[in-house]
Structure formats: structure tokens, C-alpha cells
mmCIF file of C-alpha atoms and ligand atoms in Angstrom:
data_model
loop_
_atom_site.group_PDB
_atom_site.id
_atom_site.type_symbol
_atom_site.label_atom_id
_atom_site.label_comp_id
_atom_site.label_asym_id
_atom_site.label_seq_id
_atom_site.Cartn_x
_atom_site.Cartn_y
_atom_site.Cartn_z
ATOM 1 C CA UNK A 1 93.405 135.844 89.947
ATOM 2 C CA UNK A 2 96.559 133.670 89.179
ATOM 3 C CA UNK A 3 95.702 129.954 88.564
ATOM 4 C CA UNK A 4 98.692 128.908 90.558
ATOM 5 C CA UNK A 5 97.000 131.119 93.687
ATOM 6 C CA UNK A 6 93.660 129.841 93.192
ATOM 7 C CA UNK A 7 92.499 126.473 95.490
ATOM 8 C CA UNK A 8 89.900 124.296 94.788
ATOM 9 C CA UNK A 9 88.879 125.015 98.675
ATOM 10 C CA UNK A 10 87.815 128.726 97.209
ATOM 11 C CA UNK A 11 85.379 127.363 94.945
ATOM 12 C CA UNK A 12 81.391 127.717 95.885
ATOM 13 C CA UNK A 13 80.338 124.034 96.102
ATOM 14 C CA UNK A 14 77.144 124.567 93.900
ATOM 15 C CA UNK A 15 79.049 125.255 91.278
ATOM 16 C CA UNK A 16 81.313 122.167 91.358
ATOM 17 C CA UNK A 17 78.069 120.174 91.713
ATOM 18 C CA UNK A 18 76.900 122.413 88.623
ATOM 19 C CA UNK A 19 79.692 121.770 86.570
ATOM 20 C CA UNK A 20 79.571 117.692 87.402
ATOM 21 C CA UNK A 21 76.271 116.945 87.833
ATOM 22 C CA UNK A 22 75.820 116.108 84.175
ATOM 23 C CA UNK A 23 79.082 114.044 84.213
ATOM 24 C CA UNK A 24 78.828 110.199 84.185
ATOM 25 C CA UNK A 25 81.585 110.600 86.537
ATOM 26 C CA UNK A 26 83.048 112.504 89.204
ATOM 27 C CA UNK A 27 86.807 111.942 88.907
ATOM 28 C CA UNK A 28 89.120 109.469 87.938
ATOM 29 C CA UNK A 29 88.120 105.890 87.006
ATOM 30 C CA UNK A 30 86.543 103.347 84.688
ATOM 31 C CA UNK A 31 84.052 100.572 84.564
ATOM 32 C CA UNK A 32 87.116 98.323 84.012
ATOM 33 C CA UNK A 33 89.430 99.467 87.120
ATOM 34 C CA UNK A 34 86.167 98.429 89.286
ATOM 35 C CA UNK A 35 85.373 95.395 88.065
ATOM 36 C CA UNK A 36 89.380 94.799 88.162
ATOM 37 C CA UNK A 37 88.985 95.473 91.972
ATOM 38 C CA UNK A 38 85.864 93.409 92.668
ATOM 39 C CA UNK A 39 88.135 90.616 91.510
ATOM 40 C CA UNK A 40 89.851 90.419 94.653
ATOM 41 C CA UNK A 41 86.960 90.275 96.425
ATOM 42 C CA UNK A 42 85.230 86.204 97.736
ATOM 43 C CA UNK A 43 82.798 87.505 100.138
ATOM 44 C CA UNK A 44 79.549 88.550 97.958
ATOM 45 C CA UNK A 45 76.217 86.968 97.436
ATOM 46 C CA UNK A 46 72.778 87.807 96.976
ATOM 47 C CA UNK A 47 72.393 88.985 100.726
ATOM 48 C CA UNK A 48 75.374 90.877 100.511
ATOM 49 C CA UNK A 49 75.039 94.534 101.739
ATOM 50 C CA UNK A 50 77.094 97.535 100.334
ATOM 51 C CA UNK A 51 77.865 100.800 100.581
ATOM 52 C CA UNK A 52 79.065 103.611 98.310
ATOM 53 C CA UNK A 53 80.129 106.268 100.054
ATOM 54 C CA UNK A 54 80.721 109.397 98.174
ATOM 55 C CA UNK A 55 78.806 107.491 95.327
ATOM 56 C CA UNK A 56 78.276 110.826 92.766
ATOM 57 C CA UNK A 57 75.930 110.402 90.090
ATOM 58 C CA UNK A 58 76.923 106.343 90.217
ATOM 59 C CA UNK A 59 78.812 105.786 87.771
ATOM 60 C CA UNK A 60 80.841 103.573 88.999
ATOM 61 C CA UNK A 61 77.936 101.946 91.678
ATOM 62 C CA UNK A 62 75.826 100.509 88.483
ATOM 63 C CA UNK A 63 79.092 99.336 87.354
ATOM 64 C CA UNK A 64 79.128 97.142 90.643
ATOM 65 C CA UNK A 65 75.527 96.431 90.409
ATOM 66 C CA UNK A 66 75.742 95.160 87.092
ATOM 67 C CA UNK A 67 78.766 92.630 88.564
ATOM 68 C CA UNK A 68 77.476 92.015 92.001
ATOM 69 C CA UNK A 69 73.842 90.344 93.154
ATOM 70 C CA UNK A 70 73.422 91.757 96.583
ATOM 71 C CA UNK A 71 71.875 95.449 97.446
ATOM 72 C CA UNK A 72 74.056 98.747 97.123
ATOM 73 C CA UNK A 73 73.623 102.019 99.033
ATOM 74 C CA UNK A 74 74.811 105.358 97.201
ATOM 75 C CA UNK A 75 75.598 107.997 99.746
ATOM 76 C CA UNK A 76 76.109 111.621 98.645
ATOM 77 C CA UNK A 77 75.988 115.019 100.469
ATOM 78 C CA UNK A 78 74.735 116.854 97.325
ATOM 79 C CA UNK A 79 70.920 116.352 96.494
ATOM 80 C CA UNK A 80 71.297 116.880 93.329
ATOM 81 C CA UNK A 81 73.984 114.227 92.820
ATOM 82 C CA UNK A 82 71.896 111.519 94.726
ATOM 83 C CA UNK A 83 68.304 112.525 92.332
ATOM 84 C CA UNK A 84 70.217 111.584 88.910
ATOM 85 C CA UNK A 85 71.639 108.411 90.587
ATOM 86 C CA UNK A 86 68.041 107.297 91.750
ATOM 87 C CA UNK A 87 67.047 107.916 88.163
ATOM 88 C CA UNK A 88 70.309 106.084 86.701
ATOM 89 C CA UNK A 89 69.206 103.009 88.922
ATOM 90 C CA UNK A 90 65.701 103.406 87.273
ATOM 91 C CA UNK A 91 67.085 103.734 83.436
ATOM 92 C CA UNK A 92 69.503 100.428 84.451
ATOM 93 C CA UNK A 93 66.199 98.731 85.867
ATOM 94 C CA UNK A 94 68.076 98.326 88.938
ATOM 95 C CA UNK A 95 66.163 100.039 91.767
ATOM 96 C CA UNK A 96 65.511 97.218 93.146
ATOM 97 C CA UNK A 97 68.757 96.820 94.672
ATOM 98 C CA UNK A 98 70.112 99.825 94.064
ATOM 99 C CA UNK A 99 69.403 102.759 96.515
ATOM 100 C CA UNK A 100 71.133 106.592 96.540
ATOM 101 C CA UNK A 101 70.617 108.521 99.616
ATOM 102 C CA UNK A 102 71.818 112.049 100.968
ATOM 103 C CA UNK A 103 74.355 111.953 104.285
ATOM 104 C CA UNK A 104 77.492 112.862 105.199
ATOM 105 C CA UNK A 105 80.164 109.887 104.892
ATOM 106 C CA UNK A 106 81.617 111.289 108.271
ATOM 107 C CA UNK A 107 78.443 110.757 109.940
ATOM 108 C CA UNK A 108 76.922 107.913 108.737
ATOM 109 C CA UNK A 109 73.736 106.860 109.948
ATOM 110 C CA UNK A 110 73.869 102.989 109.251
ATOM 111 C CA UNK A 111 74.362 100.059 111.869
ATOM 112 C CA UNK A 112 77.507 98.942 113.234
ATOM 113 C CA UNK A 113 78.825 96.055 111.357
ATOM 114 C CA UNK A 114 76.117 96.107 108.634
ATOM 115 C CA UNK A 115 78.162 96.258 105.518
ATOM 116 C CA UNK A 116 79.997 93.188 103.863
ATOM 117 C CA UNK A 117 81.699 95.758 101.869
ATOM 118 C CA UNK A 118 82.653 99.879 101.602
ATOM 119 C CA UNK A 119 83.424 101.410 98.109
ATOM 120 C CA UNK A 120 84.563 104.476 97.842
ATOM 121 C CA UNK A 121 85.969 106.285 94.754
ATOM 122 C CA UNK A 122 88.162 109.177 94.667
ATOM 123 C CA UNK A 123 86.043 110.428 97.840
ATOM 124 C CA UNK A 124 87.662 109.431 100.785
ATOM 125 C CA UNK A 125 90.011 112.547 100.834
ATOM 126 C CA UNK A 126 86.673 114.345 102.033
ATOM 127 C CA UNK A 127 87.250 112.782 105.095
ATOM 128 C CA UNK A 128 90.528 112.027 105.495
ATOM 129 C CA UNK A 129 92.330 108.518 103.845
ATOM 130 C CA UNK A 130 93.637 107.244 108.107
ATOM 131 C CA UNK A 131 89.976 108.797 109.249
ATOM 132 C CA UNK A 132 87.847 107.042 106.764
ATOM 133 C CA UNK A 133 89.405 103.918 106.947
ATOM 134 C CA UNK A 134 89.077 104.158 110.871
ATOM 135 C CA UNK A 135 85.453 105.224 111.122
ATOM 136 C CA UNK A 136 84.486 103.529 108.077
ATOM 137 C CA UNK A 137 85.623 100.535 109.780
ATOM 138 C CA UNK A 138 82.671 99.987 112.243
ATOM 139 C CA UNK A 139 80.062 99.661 109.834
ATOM 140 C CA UNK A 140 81.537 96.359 108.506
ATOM 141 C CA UNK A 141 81.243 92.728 109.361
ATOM 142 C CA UNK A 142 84.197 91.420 110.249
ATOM 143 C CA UNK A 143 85.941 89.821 107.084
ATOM 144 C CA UNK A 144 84.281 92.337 105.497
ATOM 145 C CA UNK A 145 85.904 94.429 102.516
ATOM 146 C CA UNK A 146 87.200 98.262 101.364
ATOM 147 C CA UNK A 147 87.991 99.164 98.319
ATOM 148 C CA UNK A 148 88.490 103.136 97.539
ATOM 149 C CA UNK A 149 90.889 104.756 95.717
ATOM 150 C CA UNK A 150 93.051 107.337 97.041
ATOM 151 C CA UNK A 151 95.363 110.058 95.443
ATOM 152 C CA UNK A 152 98.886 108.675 95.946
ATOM 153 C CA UNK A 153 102.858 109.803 95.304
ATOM 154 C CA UNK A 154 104.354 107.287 92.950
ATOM 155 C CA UNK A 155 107.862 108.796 94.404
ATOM 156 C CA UNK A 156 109.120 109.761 97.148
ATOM 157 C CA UNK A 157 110.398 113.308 96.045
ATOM 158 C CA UNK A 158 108.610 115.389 93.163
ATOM 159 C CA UNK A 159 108.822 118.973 91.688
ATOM 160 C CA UNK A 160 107.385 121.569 93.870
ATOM 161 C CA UNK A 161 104.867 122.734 91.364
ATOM 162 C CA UNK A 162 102.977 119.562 91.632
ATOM 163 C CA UNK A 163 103.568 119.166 95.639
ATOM 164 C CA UNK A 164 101.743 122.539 96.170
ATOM 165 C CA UNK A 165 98.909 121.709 94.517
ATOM 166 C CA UNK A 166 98.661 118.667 95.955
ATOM 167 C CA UNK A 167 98.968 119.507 99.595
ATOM 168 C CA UNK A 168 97.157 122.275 99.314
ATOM 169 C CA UNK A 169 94.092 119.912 97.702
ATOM 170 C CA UNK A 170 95.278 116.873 100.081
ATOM 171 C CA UNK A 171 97.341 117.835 102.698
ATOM 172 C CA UNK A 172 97.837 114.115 104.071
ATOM 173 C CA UNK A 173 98.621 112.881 100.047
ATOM 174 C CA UNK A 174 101.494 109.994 100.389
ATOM 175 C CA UNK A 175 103.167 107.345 98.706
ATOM 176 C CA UNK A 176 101.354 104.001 97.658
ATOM 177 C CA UNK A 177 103.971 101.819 100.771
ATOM 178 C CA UNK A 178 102.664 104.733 103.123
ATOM 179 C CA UNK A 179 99.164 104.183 102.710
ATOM 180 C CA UNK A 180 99.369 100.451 102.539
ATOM 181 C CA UNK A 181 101.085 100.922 106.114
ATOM 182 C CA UNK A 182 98.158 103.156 107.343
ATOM 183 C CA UNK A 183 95.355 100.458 106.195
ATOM 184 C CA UNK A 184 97.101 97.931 107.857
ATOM 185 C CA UNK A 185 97.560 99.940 111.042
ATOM 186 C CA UNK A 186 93.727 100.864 111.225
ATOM 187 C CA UNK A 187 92.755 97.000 111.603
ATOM 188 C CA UNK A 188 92.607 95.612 107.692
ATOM 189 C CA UNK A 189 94.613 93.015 106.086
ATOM 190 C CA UNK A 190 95.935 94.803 102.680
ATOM 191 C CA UNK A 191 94.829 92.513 99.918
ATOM 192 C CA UNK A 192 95.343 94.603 96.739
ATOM 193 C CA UNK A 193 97.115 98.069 95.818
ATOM 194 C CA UNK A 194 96.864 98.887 91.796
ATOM 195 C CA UNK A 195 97.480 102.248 90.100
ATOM 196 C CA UNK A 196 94.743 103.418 87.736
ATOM 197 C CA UNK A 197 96.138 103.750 83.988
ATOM 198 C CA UNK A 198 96.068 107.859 83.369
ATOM 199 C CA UNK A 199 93.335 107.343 80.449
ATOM 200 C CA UNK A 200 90.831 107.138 83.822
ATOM 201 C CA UNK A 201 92.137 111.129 84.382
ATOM 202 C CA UNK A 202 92.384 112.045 80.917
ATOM 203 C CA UNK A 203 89.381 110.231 78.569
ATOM 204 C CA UNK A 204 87.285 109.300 81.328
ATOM 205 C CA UNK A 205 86.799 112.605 83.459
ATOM 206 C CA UNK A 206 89.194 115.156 82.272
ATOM 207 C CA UNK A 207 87.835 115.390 79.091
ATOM 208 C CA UNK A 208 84.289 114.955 79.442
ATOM 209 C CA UNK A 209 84.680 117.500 82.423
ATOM 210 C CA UNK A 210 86.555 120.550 79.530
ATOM 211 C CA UNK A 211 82.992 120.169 77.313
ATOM 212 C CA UNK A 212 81.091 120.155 80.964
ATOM 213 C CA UNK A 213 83.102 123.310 81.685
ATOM 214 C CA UNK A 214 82.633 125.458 77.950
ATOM 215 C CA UNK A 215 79.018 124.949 78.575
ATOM 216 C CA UNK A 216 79.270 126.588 82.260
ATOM 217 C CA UNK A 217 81.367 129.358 80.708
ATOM 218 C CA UNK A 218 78.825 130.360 78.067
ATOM 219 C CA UNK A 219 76.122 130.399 80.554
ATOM 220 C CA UNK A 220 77.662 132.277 82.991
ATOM 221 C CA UNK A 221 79.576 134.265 80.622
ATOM 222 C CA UNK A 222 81.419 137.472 82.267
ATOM 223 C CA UNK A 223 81.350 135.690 85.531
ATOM 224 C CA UNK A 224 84.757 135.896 87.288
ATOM 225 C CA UNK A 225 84.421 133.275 89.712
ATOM 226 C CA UNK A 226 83.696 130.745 86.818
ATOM 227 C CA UNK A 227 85.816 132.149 84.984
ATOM 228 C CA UNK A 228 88.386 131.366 87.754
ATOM 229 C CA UNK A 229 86.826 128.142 88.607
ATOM 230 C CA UNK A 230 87.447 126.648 85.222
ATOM 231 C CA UNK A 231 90.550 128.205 84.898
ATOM 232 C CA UNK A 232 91.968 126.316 87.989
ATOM 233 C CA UNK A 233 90.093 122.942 86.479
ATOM 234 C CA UNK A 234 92.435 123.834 83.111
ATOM 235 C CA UNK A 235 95.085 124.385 85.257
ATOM 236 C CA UNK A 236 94.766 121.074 87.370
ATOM 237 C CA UNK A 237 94.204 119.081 83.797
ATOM 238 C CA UNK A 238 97.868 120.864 82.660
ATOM 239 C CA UNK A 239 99.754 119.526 85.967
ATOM 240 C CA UNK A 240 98.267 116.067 85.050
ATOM 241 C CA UNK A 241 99.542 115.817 81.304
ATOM 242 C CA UNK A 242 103.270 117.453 82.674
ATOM 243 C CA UNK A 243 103.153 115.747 86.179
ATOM 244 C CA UNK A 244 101.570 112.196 85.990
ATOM 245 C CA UNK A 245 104.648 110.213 86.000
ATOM 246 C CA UNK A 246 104.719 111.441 89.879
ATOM 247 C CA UNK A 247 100.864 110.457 91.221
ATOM 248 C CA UNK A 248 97.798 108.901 90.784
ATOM 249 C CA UNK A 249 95.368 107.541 92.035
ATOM 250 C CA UNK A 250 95.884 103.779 93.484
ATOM 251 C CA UNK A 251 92.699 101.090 94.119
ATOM 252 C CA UNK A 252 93.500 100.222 98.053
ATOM 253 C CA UNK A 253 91.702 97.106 98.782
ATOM 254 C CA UNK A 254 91.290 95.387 102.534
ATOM 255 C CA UNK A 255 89.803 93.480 104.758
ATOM 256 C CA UNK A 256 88.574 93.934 108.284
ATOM 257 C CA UNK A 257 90.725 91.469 110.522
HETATM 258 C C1 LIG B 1 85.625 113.084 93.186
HETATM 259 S S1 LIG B 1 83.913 112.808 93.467
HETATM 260 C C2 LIG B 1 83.805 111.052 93.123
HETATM 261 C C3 LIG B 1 82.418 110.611 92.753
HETATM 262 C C4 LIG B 1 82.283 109.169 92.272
HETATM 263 N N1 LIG B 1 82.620 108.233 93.329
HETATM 264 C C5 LIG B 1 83.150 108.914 91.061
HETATM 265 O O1 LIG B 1 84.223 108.302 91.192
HETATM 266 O O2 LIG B 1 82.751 109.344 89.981
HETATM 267 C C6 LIG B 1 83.754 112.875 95.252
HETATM 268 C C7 LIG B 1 82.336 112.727 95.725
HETATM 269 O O3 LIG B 1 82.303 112.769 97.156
HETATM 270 C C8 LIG B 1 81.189 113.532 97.573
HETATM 271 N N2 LIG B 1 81.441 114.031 98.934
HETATM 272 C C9 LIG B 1 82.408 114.900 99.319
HETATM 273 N N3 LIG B 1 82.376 115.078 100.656
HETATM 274 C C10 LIG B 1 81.363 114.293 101.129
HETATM 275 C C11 LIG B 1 80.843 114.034 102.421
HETATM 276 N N4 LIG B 1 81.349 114.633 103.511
HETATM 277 N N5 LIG B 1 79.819 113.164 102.537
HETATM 278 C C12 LIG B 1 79.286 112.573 101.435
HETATM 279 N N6 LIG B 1 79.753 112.774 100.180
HETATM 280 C C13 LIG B 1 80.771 113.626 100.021
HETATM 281 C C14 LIG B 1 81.068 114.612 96.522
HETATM 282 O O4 LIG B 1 79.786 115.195 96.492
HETATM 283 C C15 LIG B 1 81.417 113.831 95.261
HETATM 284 O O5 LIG B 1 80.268 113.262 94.679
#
């Protein structure tokens, strides 16, 4: 199979859990781009409630917890994902306030207006960036905060290599002035938009992710669909070194009016 015909969407899901599980991330970020965004933020104290949606393994959710003093919630459809958070929260002596659960971010089974504050990182394209923001919207207080990042054009044109892959992965993908536009449409007061530096693709996940992926190779070795599975990974760490001058992903930060 060609790379450039392959999709992500043809990939079995246990084996991009496989592949990530042992990750201390999931995609694109760092410790410092969170804390950067919980800067923005006045509402949080000890009673605070939040919510991770799309949390992973946590690495970014202990970052919070080690910044914040109120209770988090980790929500993650993949079992597997949620069982090495719970135990990251235990290593980080943090299970006190610190709770991973398995559900479906687009059917949440929380209270309306419980949350003084959504995170979500690099997962709210499972949903939908307009959709999320709109249903994610009920479970917080009023005055309450989002923060999420969101694959985002820099440009408004771009090569057509790059735009194929991307609508294909995201087919609603737009520019940084487009989304701000859509948050502010779906009831929140944009506070902050900041583009994560491209060491978040490359050190932070794109790297550790190549080692993840040699080990996944020589244990399924003569496999064709991992084979083809890391291939496309390769290929989508290529159009990031040739193509990252033209997307990224951006820190949207709001607040319910
Ligand atoms: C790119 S990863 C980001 C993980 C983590 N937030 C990070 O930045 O490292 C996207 C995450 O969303 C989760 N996910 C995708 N669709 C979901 C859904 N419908 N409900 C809950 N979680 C979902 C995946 O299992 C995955 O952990």
C-alpha cells in the first residue's frame, strides 16, 4: 500500500492504543505549553472541578494537577489508556484528586454545569472542534473555562500534499481567525489563542512515538498492516519536518459567557 493512499481512519484502533499506550503522551504538547495556558486562567481553587476529556495516559492532566489544587477527571474511551493514568496518579501520589475514567467525550455522563473548567488536548477533533465546544459547553458553570488545542492552518492557502492529509485526518481543519470566530459563536468569550513551538511535534511525541513504533515492528514482524501503520506514522512525521511552516496546533482558551 502507498503511504500517500493510506488514512489514519484505516488503522485498527487497538493497535494505535498499542503503539501509544507506553507513550507519556499522546500527541503534541509539553508540560510548559499547559502551564503557559493555565496562566490565563483566575477561576481555580481548592473546590474547583475539572475535566480532561480525551485525557490519554495523563500526561499532560498531572501536569495540571501538579499546578492546580482542586479535583481533575481523566476521561478516555480506551481502557487501557485510563488503567496507566490511574496508576500515574498513584506514582505522583495524587489519587486523591486525581481520577481517570472510561466514556465517550460525546456522551458524557457528568451534570450540567458541573465543571469550572474543560481541558482537552489534541482530542477534540474526535468530536468535532464547533461540536465539542457546543456540547462541551453545558457541563460548565457559567464563567467557567476551555482550554484544548486544536490542529489549525497558519495560512490561508497551502500545498496540496499537506491539505490532503489534513482533510482527510480533519476534514473541518481551519485557520487560527476561523476557529477563534467559531468559539466565540458557540457562547465563549476568546481569552487566549497561542501556537505550540514544533519541538511539542517533534521531541515531545514524534520522537518518542519512532522508538514506540521499532518496538511494534519487531514484535509483529511480517505483519502488513503494521507494517503499513507505521509507515503512514513515518509518513505523517515527514509532512511535519517539510510542512510545519503551514499548521499546528494552537492552545484555544475561553470562557462561558
Ligand atoms: C491525540 S490523543 C491526545 C491524548 C492526550 N490528551 C495528550 O495530549 O497526550 C487523543 C485522545 O483522545 C481519545 N479519544 C478519541 N476519541 C474519543 C472519544 N470519543 N471519547 C473519549 N476519548 C476519545 C483517544 O483515546 C486519545 O487518548
Amino acid at each position: 500500500m502507498e503511504n500517500e493512499q493510506t488514512s489514519i481512519h484505516d488503522f485498527n484502533l487497538n493497535l494505535i492504543c498499542e503503539l501509544h499506550v507506553g507513550l507519556e503522551r499522546q500527541g503534541p504538547g509539553s508540560p510548559e505549553m499547559t502551564i503557559k495556558a493555565l496562566s490565563f486562567l483566575d477561576n481555580l481553587n481548592k473546590t474547583s472541578r475539572v475535566v480532561d476529556l480525551g485525557c490519554g495516559t495523563g500526561g499532560q492532566t498531572m501536569v495540571l494537577a501538579q499546578n492546580i489544587t482542586g479535583n481533575i477527571t481523566g476521561v478516555d474511551f480506551f481502557p487501557d489508556f485510563i488503567n496507566t493514568f490511574n496508576d500515574n496518579a498513584k506514582k505522583l501520589n495524587l489519587q486523591e484528586r486525581v481520577n481517570g475514567i472510561v466514556d465517550s467525550m460525546e456522551n458524557l455522563s457528568f451534570q450540567k454545569e458541573e465543571f469550572d473548567l474543560i481541558w482537552s488536548e489534541g482530542a477534540i477533533a474526535n468530536i468535532g472542534f464547533e461540536k465539542g465546544l457546543n456540547y462541551w459547553k453545558d457541563f460548565l458553570k457559567k464563567d467557567g473555562y476551555i482550554a484544548v488545542t486544536y490542529e489549525s492552518w497558519f495560512t490561508d492557502e497551502r500545498p496540496a500534499e499537506i491539505e490532503k492529509w489534513w482533510i482527510d485526518a480533519v476534514p473541518e481543519i481551519s485557520t487560527i481567525g476561523h476557529n477563534i470566530l467559531i468559539m466565540q459563536k458557540s457562547g465563549y468569550i476568546p481569552v487566549a489563542a497561542f501556537t505550540l513551538p514544533e519541538k511539542c511535534w517533534t521531541d515531545n511525541y514524534f520522537i518518542p512515538r519512532e522508538a514506540a513504533g521499532k518496538a511494534l515492528l519487531e514484535k509483529y514482524t511480517g505483519n502488513k498492516t503494521v507494517e503499513a501503520f507505521i509507515a503512514n506514522m513515518k509518513y505523517e512525521a515527514e509532512l511535519y519536518s517539510k510542512y510545519r511552516q503551514f499548521y499546528g496546533y494552537v492552545f484555544y482558551i475561553g470562557k462561558k459567557i
